[in-house]
Amino acid sequence: FGRLAHQPDRVESFSRLWDDLAAVDAGAIESDWEHAYAEVLGVHEEGDGVLCVDSRDLERLAGADGLGPWLDELVRRVDGRPFNRFIAEELTAPLGMDNTYVGLPKGMEDRVSPMRKMEADAEPNDYSTTFSLPVAVHSVVPGAGGVASAGNLARFYAMMERRGSLDGSLVLSPETVEEGVKLQVEGIDQSLGAFAQRSLGMALADERMGRSAGNPLKTFGHGGAGTSIGWADLESGLAVGYITNGFRG
């Protein structure tokens, strides 16, 4: 989001960018981009299909898949481009990530490996089956519907580790990267039931990733739902992309 055409201040409220949202949800007036990036934006249903937002509601912490539709619409409101086009033009094309999509183009289904459970009880909600369906793979779902190769995932984290540029292409300013990987919130993640430290969209010092031998907060990244993970370490210069279709709980 660092290259949005009219980049909002990250503490600007949703309602100022999405003027008809406040008419549905008064709580959105106090909810801002910073809470969305740090994944501490409570998104819940109040009945009749009406979604409400409460940035102070950590008991109902929403993960990236819950926030995806909100961020998709906000990119459209601020930049004017659909999310998948924005990602393609601002991120994947400049970095040469030619095997990365949010919303797989038609005709490429045979290049995607369906997810498979590694244990019978790996996931009671059958997430892996749902997101292996063609309709899900082709849908634009920010935060949950990305398709990529391990090499492409590693290139993204290499760009972040190099403070916004890779192979001569500047994608983010060094200042944006530094702000993006800085500790913003820590505590019990109510969706995982475990202690977590978060920057603006990244997990920090997570033992499921590699951890720096020095300052653990210099290691940042994010995992997929039971499968893939990507991370980088600012002190060692290492960037990793690991992708598997084996779903583990």
Coordinates of C-alpha atoms in Angstrom, one line a residue:
F1 CA 0.0 0.0 0.0
G2 CA 3.0 2.3 0.1
R3 CA 2.5 3.2 -3.5
L4 CA -1.1 4.1 -3.5
A5 CA -1.7 7.0 -5.9
H6 CA -3.3 9.1 -3.1
Q7 CA -1.7 7.5 -0.1
P8 CA -3.7 8.1 3.0
D9 CA -2.2 8.6 6.4
R10 CA -2.3 5.3 8.1
V11 CA -4.3 6.6 11.0
E12 CA -7.0 8.1 8.7
S13 CA -10.4 6.6 9.5
F14 CA -12.2 4.3 7.1
S15 CA -15.2 6.5 7.0
R16 CA -13.3 9.4 5.5
L17 CA -12.2 7.2 2.7
W18 CA -15.4 5.2 2.4
D19 CA -18.1 7.8 3.0
D20 CA -21.1 5.4 2.9
L21 CA -19.6 3.0 5.4
A22 CA -20.4 5.1 8.4
A23 CA -24.1 5.0 7.5
V24 CA -23.9 1.2 8.1
D25 CA -21.4 1.0 10.9
A26 CA -20.8 3.9 13.3
G27 CA -17.8 2.1 14.7
A28 CA -16.0 2.5 11.4
I29 CA -15.6 6.2 12.1
E30 CA -12.9 5.4 14.7
S31 CA -11.4 2.5 12.8
D32 CA -8.3 3.3 10.7
W33 CA -5.7 1.8 8.3
E34 CA -3.2 1.3 11.1
H35 CA -5.5 -1.2 12.9
A36 CA -6.2 -3.0 9.6
Y37 CA -2.5 -3.4 8.8
A38 CA -1.7 -4.7 12.3
E39 CA -4.6 -7.1 12.1
V40 CA -6.3 -5.8 15.2
L41 CA -9.5 -4.7 13.5
G42 CA -12.5 -6.5 14.9
V43 CA -14.8 -7.5 12.1
H44 CA -18.0 -9.2 13.1
E45 CA -21.6 -9.9 12.0
E46 CA -24.4 -8.2 13.9
G47 CA -27.2 -10.1 12.0
D48 CA -28.9 -9.7 8.7
G49 CA -25.6 -10.0 6.9
V50 CA -24.4 -6.6 8.3
L51 CA -20.7 -6.5 9.1
C52 CA -19.5 -4.1 11.7
V53 CA -16.0 -2.9 12.6
D54 CA -14.5 -2.1 16.0
S55 CA -10.8 -1.4 16.1
R56 CA -10.7 -1.7 19.9
D57 CA -12.3 -5.1 20.0
L58 CA -9.4 -7.5 20.4
E59 CA -11.6 -10.2 21.7
R60 CA -13.0 -10.5 18.2
L61 CA -9.7 -10.2 16.4
A62 CA -10.1 -10.8 12.6
G63 CA -7.4 -12.4 10.5
A64 CA -6.3 -11.5 7.1
D65 CA -9.0 -13.4 5.3
G66 CA -11.7 -11.5 7.2
L67 CA -10.0 -8.2 6.4
G68 CA -9.4 -9.0 2.7
P69 CA -12.7 -7.7 1.3
W70 CA -12.3 -4.5 3.3
L71 CA -8.8 -3.8 2.0
D72 CA -9.9 -4.7 -1.6
E73 CA -12.6 -2.1 -1.5
L74 CA -10.4 0.5 0.2
V75 CA -7.7 0.1 -2.6
R76 CA -10.4 0.8 -5.1
R77 CA -11.7 3.8 -3.2
V78 CA -8.2 5.4 -2.8
D79 CA -6.4 4.3 -5.9
G80 CA -9.2 3.6 -8.4
R81 CA -7.7 0.3 -9.6
P82 CA -9.0 -3.2 -8.8
F83 CA -6.8 -4.9 -6.2
N84 CA -5.4 -7.6 -8.5
R85 CA -4.5 -5.0 -11.1
F86 CA -2.9 -2.8 -8.4
I87 CA -0.8 -5.7 -7.1
A88 CA 0.3 -6.7 -10.7
E89 CA 1.3 -3.2 -11.7
E90 CA 2.9 -2.0 -8.5
L91 CA 4.4 -5.1 -7.1
T92 CA 4.6 -8.3 -9.2
A93 CA 5.6 -6.8 -12.6
P94 CA 8.4 -4.5 -11.2
L95 CA 9.9 -7.4 -9.2
G96 CA 9.6 -10.0 -12.0
M97 CA 7.2 -12.1 -10.0
D98 CA 5.5 -13.6 -13.0
N99 CA 4.1 -16.6 -11.2
T100 CA 2.2 -14.6 -8.5
Y101 CA -1.6 -13.8 -8.7
V102 CA -4.4 -12.6 -6.5
G103 CA -7.1 -14.1 -8.6
L104 CA -5.6 -16.7 -10.9
P105 CA -6.2 -16.0 -14.7
K106 CA -8.4 -18.5 -16.5
G107 CA -6.6 -21.3 -18.2
M108 CA -3.9 -21.7 -15.6
E109 CA -5.7 -24.1 -13.2
D110 CA -3.4 -27.0 -14.1
R111 CA -0.4 -25.1 -12.6
V112 CA -2.0 -24.9 -9.1
S113 CA -1.5 -27.9 -6.8
P114 CA -4.6 -28.5 -4.6
M115 CA -4.1 -28.4 -0.9
R116 CA -4.2 -31.8 0.9
K117 CA -4.6 -32.5 4.6
M118 CA -1.6 -34.0 6.3
E119 CA -3.7 -35.3 9.2
A120 CA -7.4 -36.3 9.2
D121 CA -8.1 -33.7 11.9
A122 CA -5.9 -31.0 10.5
E123 CA -8.7 -28.5 10.0
P124 CA -12.3 -29.0 11.1
N125 CA -13.6 -26.0 9.0
D126 CA -12.3 -27.6 5.7
Y127 CA -10.4 -24.5 4.7
S128 CA -8.0 -26.3 2.4
T129 CA -10.9 -27.9 0.4
T130 CA -12.7 -24.5 0.0
F131 CA -9.6 -22.6 -1.2
S132 CA -8.7 -25.4 -3.6
L133 CA -12.0 -25.0 -5.5
P134 CA -11.7 -23.3 -8.9
V135 CA -14.1 -20.5 -7.9
A136 CA -11.8 -19.7 -4.9
V137 CA -8.6 -19.8 -6.9
H138 CA -9.9 -17.4 -9.5
S139 CA -11.5 -15.1 -6.9
V140 CA -9.7 -11.9 -5.8
V141 CA -9.4 -12.4 -2.0
P142 CA -6.7 -10.2 -0.5
G143 CA -5.0 -11.9 2.4
A144 CA -6.2 -15.4 1.6
G145 CA -6.4 -16.0 -2.1
G146 CA -2.8 -15.5 -3.3
V147 CA -1.2 -18.0 -5.7
A148 CA 2.6 -18.0 -6.2
S149 CA 5.8 -20.0 -6.6
A150 CA 8.3 -20.3 -3.8
G151 CA 10.8 -18.3 -5.8
N152 CA 8.4 -15.4 -6.3
L153 CA 7.6 -15.4 -2.6
A154 CA 11.3 -15.3 -1.8
R155 CA 11.7 -12.3 -4.2
F156 CA 9.1 -10.3 -2.3
Y157 CA 10.9 -10.9 1.0
A158 CA 14.2 -10.2 -0.6
M159 CA 12.8 -6.8 -1.7
M160 CA 11.7 -6.1 1.9
E161 CA 15.0 -7.2 3.4
R162 CA 16.8 -4.8 0.9
R163 CA 14.6 -1.9 2.1
G164 CA 12.2 -1.7 -0.9
S165 CA 14.3 -2.5 -4.0
L166 CA 15.5 -5.5 -5.9
D167 CA 17.5 -5.9 -9.0
G168 CA 17.2 -2.2 -9.8
S169 CA 13.5 -1.9 -9.3
L170 CA 12.3 0.4 -6.5
V171 CA 8.9 -0.8 -5.1
L172 CA 8.8 0.8 -1.7
S173 CA 10.8 3.6 -0.1
P174 CA 13.3 2.5 2.7
E175 CA 11.2 4.6 5.1
T176 CA 8.0 2.7 4.2
V177 CA 9.7 -0.7 4.7
E178 CA 11.2 0.4 8.1
E179 CA 7.7 1.6 9.2
G180 CA 6.1 -1.6 7.9
V181 CA 8.2 -4.0 9.9
K182 CA 8.3 -2.0 13.2
L183 CA 6.5 -3.5 16.2
Q184 CA 3.0 -2.1 16.5
V185 CA 1.1 -4.5 18.8
E186 CA 1.7 -7.5 20.9
G187 CA -0.5 -9.8 23.1
I188 CA -2.7 -12.9 22.8
D189 CA -4.0 -13.3 19.2
Q190 CA -7.6 -14.4 19.8
S191 CA -7.8 -16.2 16.4
L192 CA -4.7 -18.3 17.3
G193 CA -4.9 -18.5 21.1
A194 CA -1.2 -17.6 21.3
F195 CA 1.1 -14.7 22.1
A196 CA 1.9 -12.7 18.9
Q197 CA 3.9 -9.6 17.9
R198 CA 2.7 -7.8 14.8
S199 CA 4.0 -5.0 12.6
L200 CA 1.8 -3.4 9.9
G201 CA 0.9 -6.7 8.3
M202 CA 3.8 -8.9 9.3
A203 CA 4.4 -11.4 12.1
L204 CA 7.6 -10.6 14.1
A205 CA 9.9 -13.0 16.0
D206 CA 7.6 -15.9 15.2
E207 CA 9.3 -19.2 16.1
R208 CA 7.5 -20.9 13.2
M209 CA 9.8 -18.8 11.0
G210 CA 13.5 -18.5 11.3
R211 CA 14.6 -16.1 14.1
S212 CA 17.6 -13.8 14.1
A213 CA 20.5 -14.7 16.3
G214 CA 20.5 -11.1 17.4
N215 CA 17.3 -9.0 17.8
P216 CA 14.3 -11.4 17.2
L217 CA 12.2 -8.4 16.1
K218 CA 14.4 -8.1 13.0
T219 CA 12.8 -11.2 11.6
F220 CA 9.5 -10.7 9.9
G221 CA 7.1 -12.6 7.6
H222 CA 3.8 -14.3 7.4
G223 CA 2.5 -17.8 6.9
G224 CA -0.4 -19.2 4.8
A225 CA -3.2 -21.2 6.3
G226 CA -1.4 -24.3 7.4
T227 CA 0.8 -24.5 4.3
S228 CA 3.2 -21.9 3.0
I229 CA 5.4 -19.3 4.7
G230 CA 7.7 -16.5 3.7
W231 CA 10.1 -14.4 5.9
A232 CA 13.2 -12.3 6.0
D233 CA 15.8 -11.3 8.5
L234 CA 17.2 -7.8 8.4
E235 CA 20.4 -8.7 10.3
S236 CA 21.5 -11.7 8.3
G237 CA 20.1 -10.7 4.9
L238 CA 18.3 -14.0 4.5
A239 CA 15.0 -14.1 2.6
V240 CA 13.0 -17.4 2.4
G241 CA 9.9 -18.6 0.5
Y242 CA 8.6 -22.0 1.3
I243 CA 5.5 -23.4 -0.4
T244 CA 3.8 -26.8 0.1
N245 CA 0.3 -28.1 -0.6
G246 CA 0.4 -30.2 2.6
F247 CA -2.1 -28.6 5.0
R248 CA -1.2 -29.1 8.7
G249 CA -3.3 -27.9 11.7

